[in-house]
Tab-separated table of C-alpha atoms in Angstrom:
chain	number	residue	atom	x	y	z
A	1306	MET	CA	66.708	101.353	95.171
A	1307	SER	CA	68.562	101.959	91.903
A	1308	HIS	CA	72.168	100.846	91.557
A	1309	HIS	CA	74.935	103.467	91.010
A	1310	SER	CA	78.486	102.751	89.788
A	1311	VAL	CA	81.523	105.034	90.056
A	1312	ALA	CA	83.860	105.135	87.011
A	1313	LEU	CA	87.583	105.536	87.841
A	1314	THR	CA	89.179	108.226	85.696
A	1315	PHE	CA	92.473	110.194	85.838
A	1316	ILE	CA	92.011	113.380	87.807
A	1317	PRO	CA	94.581	116.128	87.090
A	1318	PRO	CA	96.094	117.297	90.415
A	1319	ILE	CA	95.321	120.897	89.658
A	1320	THR	CA	91.508	120.173	89.637
A	1321	LEU	CA	91.536	117.810	92.626
A	1322	PRO	CA	89.828	120.244	95.093
A	1323	CYS	CA	86.897	120.522	92.703
A	1324	PHE	CA	86.793	116.747	92.218
A	1325	ILE	CA	86.672	116.132	95.990
A	1326	LEU	CA	83.678	118.441	96.365
A	1327	GLN	CA	81.865	116.793	93.471
A	1328	LEU	CA	82.586	113.247	94.644
A	1329	SER	CA	81.565	114.059	98.214
A	1330	PHE	CA	78.230	115.380	96.944
A	1331	SER	CA	77.703	112.229	94.868
A	1332	LEU	CA	78.453	109.975	97.841
A	1333	LEU	CA	76.075	111.932	100.056
A	1334	LEU	CA	73.409	111.633	97.404
A	1335	HIS	CA	74.131	107.895	97.267
A	1336	CYS	CA	73.695	107.746	101.044
A	1337	GLU	CA	70.254	109.363	100.698
A	1338	LEU	CA	69.285	106.789	98.127
A	1339	VAL	CA	70.129	103.974	100.503
A	1340	HIS	CA	68.446	105.842	103.384
A	1341	ILE	CA	71.563	106.923	105.275
A	1342	HIS	CA	70.907	110.320	106.825
A	1343	PRO	CA	73.968	112.439	105.995
A	1344	PHE	CA	73.889	114.572	109.142
A	1345	ASN	CA	72.836	112.439	112.107
A	1346	MET	CA	74.114	109.177	110.543
A	1347	ARG	CA	71.076	107.282	111.930
A	1348	TRP	CA	70.235	104.212	109.928
A	1349	THR	CA	66.693	103.511	108.853
A	1350	LYS	CA	65.347	100.021	108.836
A	1351	SER	CA	65.400	99.881	105.023
A	1352	ALA	CA	69.022	101.013	105.057
A	1353	LYS	CA	69.982	98.216	107.382
A	1354	ARG	CA	68.300	95.822	105.048
A	1355	LYS	CA	69.713	97.230	101.776
A	1356	LEU	CA	73.226	98.529	102.556
A	1357	SER	CA	75.871	95.903	103.249
A	1358	PHE	CA	78.967	96.354	105.426
A	1359	PRO	CA	81.425	96.053	102.427
A	1360	ILE	CA	79.747	99.025	100.755
A	1361	ILE	CA	80.138	101.135	103.897
A	1362	THR	CA	83.828	100.133	104.130
A	1363	ALA	CA	84.441	101.005	100.463
A	1364	ILE	CA	82.927	104.474	100.898
A	1365	ILE	CA	85.035	105.215	103.991
A	1366	CYS	CA	88.252	103.945	102.362
A	1367	THR	CA	87.616	105.979	99.218
A	1368	LEU	CA	87.138	109.210	101.125
A	1369	THR	CA	90.178	108.486	103.293
A	1370	PHE	CA	92.378	107.832	100.234
A	1371	ILE	CA	91.241	111.055	98.567
A	1372	PHE	CA	91.904	113.001	101.769
A	1373	LEU	CA	95.458	111.592	102.059
A	1374	LEU	CA	96.202	112.264	98.399
A	1375	TYR	CA	94.964	115.825	98.738
A	1376	THR	CA	97.047	116.335	101.892
A	1377	GLU	CA	100.168	115.055	100.105
A	1378	MET	CA	99.554	117.443	97.239
A	1379	ILE	CA	99.283	120.364	99.670
A	1380	SER	CA	102.635	119.330	101.140
A	1381	THR	CA	104.237	119.201	97.698
A	1382	ILE	CA	102.967	122.632	96.775
A	1383	SER	CA	104.152	124.208	100.012
A	1384	SER	CA	107.633	122.780	99.447
A	1385	GLY	CA	108.095	124.695	96.181
A	1386	SER	CA	106.262	122.787	93.480
A	1387	ILE	CA	105.423	124.676	90.323
A	1388	LEU	CA	101.793	123.620	90.767
A	1389	ARG	CA	99.356	126.311	91.820
A	1390	PHE	CA	95.666	126.156	92.739
A	1391	LYS	CA	93.124	127.403	90.276
A	1392	PRO	CA	89.470	128.049	90.984
A	1393	CYS	CA	87.101	125.295	89.852
A	1394	PRO	CA	86.847	125.924	86.132
A	1395	LYS	CA	83.446	126.018	84.543
A	1396	ARG	CA	85.006	126.050	81.080
A	1397	ASN	CA	88.281	126.962	79.434
A	1398	SER	CA	88.431	130.372	77.860
A	1399	ALA	CA	90.167	130.912	74.520
A	1400	ASP	CA	93.130	132.518	76.307
A	1401	ASP	CA	93.443	129.506	78.632
A	1402	ARG	CA	93.455	127.097	75.709
A	1403	GLU	CA	96.074	129.190	73.890
A	1404	LEU	CA	98.295	129.273	76.988
A	1405	GLU	CA	97.979	125.513	77.472
A	1406	SER	CA	98.881	124.988	73.814
A	1407	ASP	CA	101.992	127.180	74.170
A	1408	GLN	CA	103.064	125.246	77.252
A	1409	LEU	CA	102.720	121.975	75.398
A	1410	ASP	CA	104.668	123.293	72.418
A	1411	ASN	CA	107.501	124.555	74.658
A	1412	PRO	CA	107.631	122.135	77.599
A	1413	THR	CA	111.287	122.748	78.411
A	1414	ASP	CA	111.776	126.407	77.463
A	1415	ASP	CA	114.079	127.365	80.330
A	1416	SER	CA	114.351	130.906	79.027
A	1417	LEU	CA	110.938	131.610	80.549
A	1418	ASP	CA	112.557	131.348	83.979
A	1419	PHE	CA	115.341	133.881	83.348
A	1420	ASP	CA	114.756	137.575	83.996
A	1421	PRO	CA	118.001	139.564	83.624
A	1422	ASP	CA	116.509	142.437	85.621
A	1423	GLU	CA	115.899	140.205	88.628
A	1424	CYS	CA	118.524	137.477	88.271
A	1425	SER	CA	121.981	138.234	89.663
A	1426	VAL	CA	124.294	136.002	87.652
A	1427	THR	CA	127.331	137.104	89.666
A	1428	HIS	CA	126.144	135.347	92.832
A	1429	GLY	CA	126.101	131.585	92.618
A	1430	LYS	CA	128.231	128.457	92.622
A	1431	TRP	CA	129.832	125.972	90.252
A	1432	VAL	CA	128.172	122.539	90.323
A	1433	PHE	CA	129.808	119.413	88.906
A	1434	ASN	CA	127.499	117.668	86.431
A	1435	THR	CA	128.642	114.864	84.122
A	1436	SER	CA	125.092	114.102	82.964
A	1437	VAL	CA	125.204	116.960	80.458
A	1438	LYS	CA	127.933	116.572	77.867
A	1439	PRO	CA	129.650	119.603	76.297
A	1440	LEU	CA	128.211	120.572	72.911
A	1441	TYR	CA	131.645	120.233	71.300
A	1442	SER	CA	135.254	119.285	71.971
A	1443	ASP	CA	138.578	120.581	70.722
A	1444	ARG	CA	138.692	117.477	68.517
A	1445	THR	CA	135.239	117.913	66.956
A	1446	CYS	CA	135.216	121.688	66.389
A	1447	PRO	CA	137.637	122.625	63.590
A	1448	TYR	CA	137.761	126.316	64.496
A	1449	ILE	CA	139.600	126.221	67.836
A	1450	ASP	CA	143.112	127.642	67.834
A	1451	LYS	CA	145.905	125.476	69.224
A	1452	GLN	CA	146.198	128.051	71.991
A	1453	TYR	CA	142.920	126.825	73.539
A	1454	SER	CA	142.988	123.109	72.548
A	1455	CYS	CA	144.026	121.682	75.903
A	1456	ILE	CA	142.922	118.053	75.474
A	1457	LYS	CA	144.397	117.865	71.995
A	1458	ASN	CA	147.610	119.345	73.378
A	1459	GLY	CA	147.964	116.637	76.009
A	1460	ARG	CA	145.916	117.619	79.057
A	1461	ASN	CA	144.851	114.350	80.724
A	1462	ASP	CA	142.158	115.523	83.163
A	1463	SER	CA	138.823	116.642	81.723
A	1464	ASP	CA	136.693	117.449	84.781
A	1465	TYR	CA	137.025	121.183	84.077
A	1466	ARG	CA	134.533	120.709	81.203
A	1467	TYR	CA	131.681	119.517	83.442
A	1468	TRP	CA	131.204	122.382	85.888
A	1469	GLU	CA	127.981	124.375	85.489
A	1470	TRP	CA	127.358	127.846	86.846
A	1471	GLN	CA	124.196	128.033	88.969
A	1472	PRO	CA	123.057	131.489	90.135
A	1473	ASP	CA	121.661	131.585	93.670
A	1474	ASN	CA	118.208	132.957	92.976
A	1475	CYS	CA	117.298	131.936	89.451
A	1476	MET	CA	117.875	129.368	86.753
A	1477	LEU	CA	120.261	130.125	83.898
A	1478	PRO	CA	118.929	128.542	80.684
A	1479	ARG	CA	121.239	126.115	78.938
A	1480	PHE	CA	122.828	127.161	75.670
A	1481	ASP	CA	120.629	125.824	72.885
A	1482	PRO	CA	122.298	126.150	69.443
A	1483	GLU	CA	118.969	126.177	67.612
A	1484	ILE	CA	117.568	128.958	69.806
A	1485	ALA	CA	120.809	130.934	69.459
A	1486	LEU	CA	120.712	130.691	65.671
A	1487	ARG	CA	117.063	131.740	65.566
A	1488	LYS	CA	117.918	134.817	67.641
A	1489	LEU	CA	120.722	135.636	65.197
A	1490	ARG	CA	118.737	135.131	62.004
A	1491	GLY	CA	119.598	137.888	59.551
A	1492	LYS	CA	122.030	139.513	61.994
A	1493	ARG	CA	125.727	140.295	62.468
A	1494	LEU	CA	127.163	139.422	65.872
A	1495	MET	CA	130.656	140.861	66.322
A	1496	PHE	CA	133.115	140.292	69.168
A	1497	VAL	CA	135.667	143.116	69.451
A	1498	GLY	CA	138.718	143.028	71.681
A	1499	ASP	CA	141.757	140.981	72.644
A	1500	SER	CA	142.703	137.291	72.657
A	1501	LEU	CA	140.255	136.601	75.486
A	1502	GLN	CA	137.513	138.006	73.294
A	1503	ARG	CA	138.754	135.681	70.540
A	1504	ASN	CA	138.551	132.921	73.175
A	1505	GLN	CA	134.849	133.766	73.615
A	1506	TRP	CA	134.240	134.114	69.872
A	1507	GLU	CA	135.670	130.665	69.110
A	1508	SER	CA	133.572	129.235	71.936
A	1509	PHE	CA	130.418	130.746	70.413
A	1510	VAL	CA	131.203	129.451	66.932
A	1511	CYS	CA	131.861	125.953	68.274
A	1512	LEU	CA	128.653	125.971	70.326
A	1513	ILE	CA	126.500	126.499	67.213
A	1514	GLU	CA	128.452	125.059	64.279
A	1515	SER	CA	127.679	121.378	64.948
A	1516	VAL	CA	123.958	121.839	64.182
A	1517	ILE	CA	124.696	123.527	60.830
A	1518	PRO	CA	125.043	121.081	57.906
A	1519	GLN	CA	128.235	120.996	55.880
A	1520	GLY	CA	127.988	123.319	52.920
A	1521	LYS	CA	125.799	125.743	54.841
A	1522	LYS	CA	128.576	127.300	56.903
A	1523	SER	CA	131.885	128.950	56.157
A	1524	MET	CA	134.841	130.510	57.950
A	1525	ARG	CA	137.158	133.253	56.750
A	1526	ARG	CA	140.098	133.875	59.075
A	1527	GLY	CA	142.113	137.065	59.014
A	1528	ARG	CA	144.828	138.623	61.174
A	1529	VAL	CA	142.454	141.391	62.234
A	1530	HIS	CA	138.949	140.443	61.099
A	1531	SER	CA	137.507	136.900	61.008
A	1532	VAL	CA	133.984	135.907	59.916
A	1533	PHE	CA	131.988	132.711	60.486
A	1534	LYS	CA	128.819	132.537	58.393
A	1535	ALA	CA	125.689	130.454	59.001
A	1536	LYS	CA	124.278	130.649	55.487
A	1537	GLU	CA	120.851	129.140	56.134
A	1538	TYR	CA	120.207	131.749	58.841
A	1539	ASP	CA	121.871	134.623	56.969
A	1540	ALA	CA	123.881	135.240	60.145
A	1541	THR	CA	127.537	136.010	60.797
A	1542	ILE	CA	129.545	135.631	64.004
A	1543	GLU	CA	132.630	137.815	63.665
A	1544	PHE	CA	135.771	138.702	65.578
A	1545	TYR	CA	137.699	141.954	65.268
A	1546	TRP	CA	141.144	142.237	66.839
A	1547	ALA	CA	141.454	145.450	68.879
A	1548	PRO	CA	143.215	144.685	72.183
A	1549	PHE	CA	142.929	148.278	73.463
A	1550	LEU	CA	139.745	149.093	71.475
A	1551	VAL	CA	141.491	152.352	70.551
A	1552	GLU	CA	144.418	152.241	68.115
A	1553	SER	CA	148.015	151.445	69.025
A	1554	ASN	CA	151.366	150.628	67.481
A	1555	THR	CA	151.060	147.000	68.616
A	1556	ASP	CA	147.796	145.809	67.066
A	1557	ILE	CA	149.545	144.296	64.015
A	1558	PRO	CA	152.312	143.309	64.270
A	1559	ILE	CA	152.234	142.621	68.004
A	1560	LYS	CA	155.088	144.019	70.063
A	1561	SER	CA	155.829	141.451	72.755
A	1562	ASP	CA	157.780	143.966	74.847
A	1563	PRO	CA	155.235	146.097	76.774
A	1564	ASN	CA	157.769	148.939	77.025
A	1565	GLN	CA	157.574	149.400	73.247
A	1566	ARG	CA	153.792	149.728	73.142
A	1567	ILE	CA	152.224	153.139	72.575
A	1568	ILE	CA	148.459	153.623	72.811
A	1569	LYS	CA	146.651	156.269	70.746
A	1570	VAL	CA	144.094	156.931	73.449
A	1571	ASP	CA	141.978	159.391	71.417
A	1572	SER	CA	141.937	157.517	68.073
A	1573	ILE	CA	139.382	154.837	67.217
A	1574	ALA	CA	137.869	155.693	63.830
A	1575	GLN	CA	140.173	153.523	61.693
A	1576	ARG	CA	139.218	150.466	63.735
A	1577	ALA	CA	135.593	151.340	64.442
A	1578	LYS	CA	134.590	151.825	60.809
A	1579	HIS	CA	134.665	148.035	60.496
A	1580	TRP	CA	132.122	147.679	63.307
A	1581	LEU	CA	129.438	149.693	61.534
A	1582	GLY	CA	126.359	147.713	60.560
A	1583	ALA	CA	126.692	145.068	63.255
A	1584	ASP	CA	123.434	144.213	65.036
A	1585	ILE	CA	125.126	142.990	68.196
A	1586	LEU	CA	128.511	144.278	69.394
A	1587	VAL	CA	130.358	142.581	72.274
A	1588	PHE	CA	133.437	144.467	73.501
A	1589	ASN	CA	136.205	143.788	75.996
A	1590	THR	CA	139.561	145.297	76.899
A	1591	TYR	CA	141.579	144.697	80.027
A	1592	VAL	CA	144.499	142.291	80.073
A	1593	TRP	CA	146.702	144.270	77.653
A	1594	TRP	CA	146.486	147.250	79.970
A	1595	MET	CA	147.865	145.295	82.916
A	1596	SER	CA	151.528	145.088	81.881
A	1597	GLY	CA	152.645	147.782	84.322
A	1598	LEU	CA	151.664	150.726	86.493
A	1599	LYS	CA	152.400	153.164	83.655
A	1600	THR	CA	151.422	153.189	79.979
A	1601	LYS	CA	152.654	155.284	77.062
A	1602	ALA	CA	149.769	157.364	75.768
A	1603	LEU	CA	149.746	159.426	72.577
A	1604	TRP	CA	147.238	162.002	71.331
A	1605	GLY	CA	146.752	162.501	67.604
A	1606	GLU	CA	148.589	160.795	64.769
A	1607	PHE	CA	152.095	159.377	64.770
A	1608	GLU	CA	153.318	162.474	62.935
A	1609	ASN	CA	156.745	162.429	64.572
A	1610	GLY	CA	157.226	158.685	64.484
A	1611	GLU	CA	156.493	157.380	67.948
A	1612	GLU	CA	157.659	160.497	69.750
A	1613	GLY	CA	155.506	162.810	71.770
A	1614	TYR	CA	153.877	160.229	74.013
A	1615	GLU	CA	153.276	160.721	77.712
A	1616	GLU	CA	153.671	158.161	80.463
A	1617	LEU	CA	150.425	158.060	82.424
A	1618	ASP	CA	149.088	155.936	85.228
A	1619	THR	CA	147.443	152.931	83.640
A	1620	THR	CA	144.035	153.763	85.096
A	1621	VAL	CA	144.249	157.296	83.620
A	1622	SER	CA	145.083	155.987	80.133
A	1623	TYR	CA	142.346	153.374	80.464
A	1624	ARG	CA	139.766	156.020	81.356
A	1625	VAL	CA	140.727	158.266	78.415
A	1626	ALA	CA	140.617	155.326	75.988
A	1627	LEU	CA	137.249	154.110	77.268
A	1628	ARG	CA	135.842	157.625	76.945
A	1629	THR	CA	137.005	157.671	73.328
A	1630	TRP	CA	135.194	154.354	72.790
A	1631	ALA	CA	132.076	155.566	74.636
A	1632	ASN	CA	131.944	158.784	72.588
A	1633	TRP	CA	132.077	156.735	69.394
A	1634	ILE	CA	129.238	154.502	70.611
A	1635	ASP	CA	127.094	157.476	71.635
A	1636	SER	CA	127.676	159.401	68.405
A	1637	THR	CA	127.481	156.486	65.966
A	1638	VAL	CA	125.375	153.588	67.261
A	1639	ASP	CA	121.594	153.589	66.922
A	1640	PRO	CA	120.309	151.658	69.971
A	1641	LYS	CA	117.139	150.775	68.046
A	1642	LYS	CA	119.225	148.823	65.553
A	1643	THR	CA	122.311	147.705	67.488
A	1644	ARG	CA	122.630	146.020	70.876
A	1645	VAL	CA	125.891	146.784	72.733
A	1646	PHE	CA	127.532	144.519	75.339
A	1647	PHE	CA	130.695	144.922	77.384
A	1648	THR	CA	132.409	141.865	78.887
A	1649	THR	CA	134.031	142.595	82.236
A	1650	THR	CA	137.479	141.511	83.408
A	1651	SER	CA	138.519	137.939	82.692
A	1652	PRO	CA	140.669	137.111	85.742
A	1653	SER	CA	144.159	135.672	85.637
A	1654	HIS	CA	145.338	133.303	88.374
A	1655	GLN	CA	149.036	133.830	88.938
A	1656	LYS	CA	149.355	133.565	92.733
A	1657	ASN	CA	148.436	130.133	94.065
A	1658	LYS	CA	148.757	131.295	97.687
A	1659	GLU	CA	145.658	133.460	97.182
A	1660	TRP	CA	143.431	130.382	97.023
A	1661	GLY	CA	145.331	128.491	99.713
A	1662	ASN	CA	147.496	126.131	97.653
A	1663	ILE	CA	150.810	126.994	99.275
A	1664	ASN	CA	152.669	124.168	97.537
A	1665	GLY	CA	151.214	124.872	94.097
A	1666	ILE	CA	152.710	126.639	91.078
A	1667	ARG	CA	150.338	129.352	89.861
A	1668	CYS	CA	147.351	127.679	88.102
A	1669	TYR	CA	149.366	124.619	87.101
A	1670	ASN	CA	147.845	121.224	87.970
A	1671	GLU	CA	144.691	122.714	89.485
A	1672	THR	CA	141.704	120.407	88.891
A	1673	ARG	CA	138.853	121.967	90.910
A	1674	PRO	CA	137.338	125.447	91.225
A	1675	VAL	CA	137.759	127.540	94.347
A	1676	MET	CA	134.744	126.815	96.566
A	1677	LYS	CA	135.161	129.761	98.934
A	1678	LYS	CA	132.211	132.090	98.382
A	1679	GLY	CA	133.229	135.506	97.073
A	1680	PHE	CA	136.846	134.551	96.328
A	1681	TRP	CA	138.645	137.423	94.592
A	1682	GLY	CA	142.287	137.408	93.587
A	1683	THR	CA	144.679	140.113	92.460
A	1684	GLY	CA	144.174	139.071	88.834
A	1685	SER	CA	141.035	141.224	88.690
A	1686	ASN	CA	141.740	144.888	89.326
A	1687	LYS	CA	138.727	146.537	90.978
A	1688	GLU	CA	140.058	150.030	90.275
A	1689	MET	CA	140.005	149.289	86.531
A	1690	MET	CA	136.505	147.838	86.832
A	1691	ASN	CA	135.377	151.012	88.590
A	1692	VAL	CA	136.646	152.991	85.596
A	1693	VAL	CA	134.405	150.898	83.327
A	1694	ALA	CA	131.393	151.497	85.579
A	1695	SER	CA	132.117	155.231	85.754
A	1696	VAL	CA	132.443	155.700	81.984
A	1697	MET	CA	129.371	153.614	81.144
A	1698	GLY	CA	127.333	155.441	83.744
A	1699	ARG	CA	127.628	158.599	81.618
A	1700	MET	CA	126.779	157.030	78.257
A	1701	LYS	CA	123.592	157.823	76.343
A	1702	VAL	CA	123.439	154.497	74.490
A	1703	PRO	CA	122.562	151.653	76.884
A	1704	VAL	CA	125.284	149.028	77.294
A	1705	THR	CA	124.536	145.603	78.734
A	1706	VAL	CA	127.362	144.469	80.996
A	1707	LEU	CA	128.303	140.767	80.824
A	1708	ASN	CA	129.634	140.496	84.351
A	1709	ILE	CA	131.763	137.366	84.067
A	1710	THR	CA	134.458	138.321	86.577
A	1711	GLN	CA	133.222	136.808	89.843
A	1712	LEU	CA	132.078	133.504	88.352
A	1713	SER	CA	135.370	133.189	86.450
A	1714	GLU	CA	137.413	134.006	89.570
A	1715	TYR	CA	136.590	130.586	91.000
A	1716	ARG	CA	137.878	128.696	87.930
A	1717	ILE	CA	141.568	128.274	88.714
A	1718	ASP	CA	141.285	124.812	87.119
A	1719	ALA	CA	140.226	125.858	83.623
A	1720	HIS	CA	143.185	127.808	82.206
A	1721	THR	CA	145.308	126.468	79.385
A	1722	SER	CA	148.307	126.299	81.756
A	1723	ILE	CA	151.095	124.338	80.028
A	1724	TYR	CA	148.779	122.993	77.322
A	1725	GLY	CA	148.764	126.058	75.107
A	1726	GLU	CA	151.009	128.142	72.905
A	1727	LEU	CA	153.727	130.728	73.298
A	1728	GLN	CA	154.076	133.209	70.442
A	1729	GLY	CA	152.269	130.882	68.052
A	1730	LYS	CA	154.113	127.683	68.955
A	1731	LEU	CA	153.153	124.866	71.290
A	1732	LEU	CA	155.267	124.665	74.422
A	1733	THR	CA	158.238	122.344	74.223
A	1734	ALA	CA	158.781	119.537	76.725
A	1735	GLU	CA	161.355	121.691	78.517
A	1736	GLN	CA	158.938	124.619	78.764
A	1737	ARG	CA	156.125	122.387	80.069
A	1738	ALA	CA	158.462	121.189	82.786
A	1739	ASP	CA	158.777	124.819	83.962
A	1740	PRO	CA	155.190	125.960	84.763
A	1741	LEU	CA	156.465	128.767	86.973
A	1742	HIS	CA	157.633	130.629	83.873
A	1743	PHE	CA	155.528	129.105	81.077
A	1744	ALA	CA	152.066	128.200	82.427
A	1745	ASP	CA	149.362	130.352	80.792
A	1746	CYS	CA	147.007	131.358	83.599
A	1747	ILE	CA	145.192	133.967	81.505
A	1748	HIS	CA	143.507	132.133	78.616
A	1749	TRP	CA	140.923	129.350	78.938
A	1750	CYS	CA	140.656	125.822	77.582
A	1751	LEU	CA	137.842	125.124	75.123
A	1752	PRO	CA	135.323	123.812	75.828
A	1753	GLY	CA	135.297	125.570	79.168
A	1754	VAL	CA	134.573	128.810	80.988
A	1755	PRO	CA	133.934	130.999	77.871
A	1756	ASP	CA	130.986	128.706	77.072
A	1757	THR	CA	129.333	130.042	80.235
A	1758	TRP	CA	130.005	133.613	79.130
A	1759	ASN	CA	128.129	132.850	75.914
A	1760	GLN	CA	125.373	131.160	77.883
A	1761	LEU	CA	124.901	134.505	79.635
A	1762	LEU	CA	125.030	136.409	76.338
A	1763	ILE	CA	122.265	134.363	74.739
A	1764	ALA	CA	120.176	134.568	77.915
A	1765	TYR	CA	120.407	138.378	77.781
A	1766	LEU	CA	119.475	138.388	74.109
């Protein structure tokens, strides 16, 4: 009888079924060689003479081990492993080799798991995770306004920076500055809207600027139009101040008294001409409309000073203004060249009783998100959101909605509160001691919630 040896080699789990069949055949063949009949298991006299008990034990143990390993793998797969069975491969095709090469080159490309048509980003939960550090801080990024620099302004707790949004039925890819810059190569990304849109713009700039070498980036700040440039990528990330999107008498200079504000609900051209040529436009408008049940709306130019306005229900003025914006988009924007986004309501958190903190003072001193599923406060007006949905439903140019409202509703802990500014000046000690009147429960600390909005934006891109 000739002697056979079995070499131990690494067997990839995905080919294990094939390996078991092959090894079983080899062992059966080995049994024939030593005169063990594979079916009736009767031993011949020569087998009794030539096959020792240790060899029999080794064969049985080997088959048992393989069976247990295979069973464990089946259990792993059924519990949600990414492994899948493949038929026993005779050889790898060119397509298979190319796919395997791509997988090796991009082993952690989370974007492959995100499908915006199937993933509902509005349904999910905030998960605390200190293992992943923020990409920047208000001390390392030089472009954050004092208004959003909470830690620098004296906020002691920092847990609000470590909450991650996890959708229920999919995985949201992390914000990767390199991937974001590659997507923006040769493009203009412009955020248009109010101070919350500036909040998001500064977040985006800070998320990418740390990977750009000094000398290859620049910032030009203006009262209306600001531009950050990533020179190596020939990309700009811009912000344009237009709190109502349409024109008003309070864009510059700002009128702090809402009763003095008049909105030119049918005029947008003087603002919109600066948006031409952008490859990606991200709009928002909401919070400036919410100063009362009525707004002063004006048609045409200010020919008679600021006379001739009408007081309309806020939702009526909002609808007329959004139609003016939508008509400009439909008549001016080429969807083959420009991608249009609209960021939904950023909620304010003014009424602490809504989330059950009876002894609290608005959003002041809150350190954790609301954990109640589907929490919705009065800071997000559903009637106004319905106006947005109604107007966009009639547009010819497709608009991608960044639905940030529900996920932001939970984040009562992440506002600037008493660690921000009032009319361009940091709060005094006396003002900080009076959060009932001076806590800012509208804007967000950076880093913070707007980083998640930008995470969504890049995922959609």
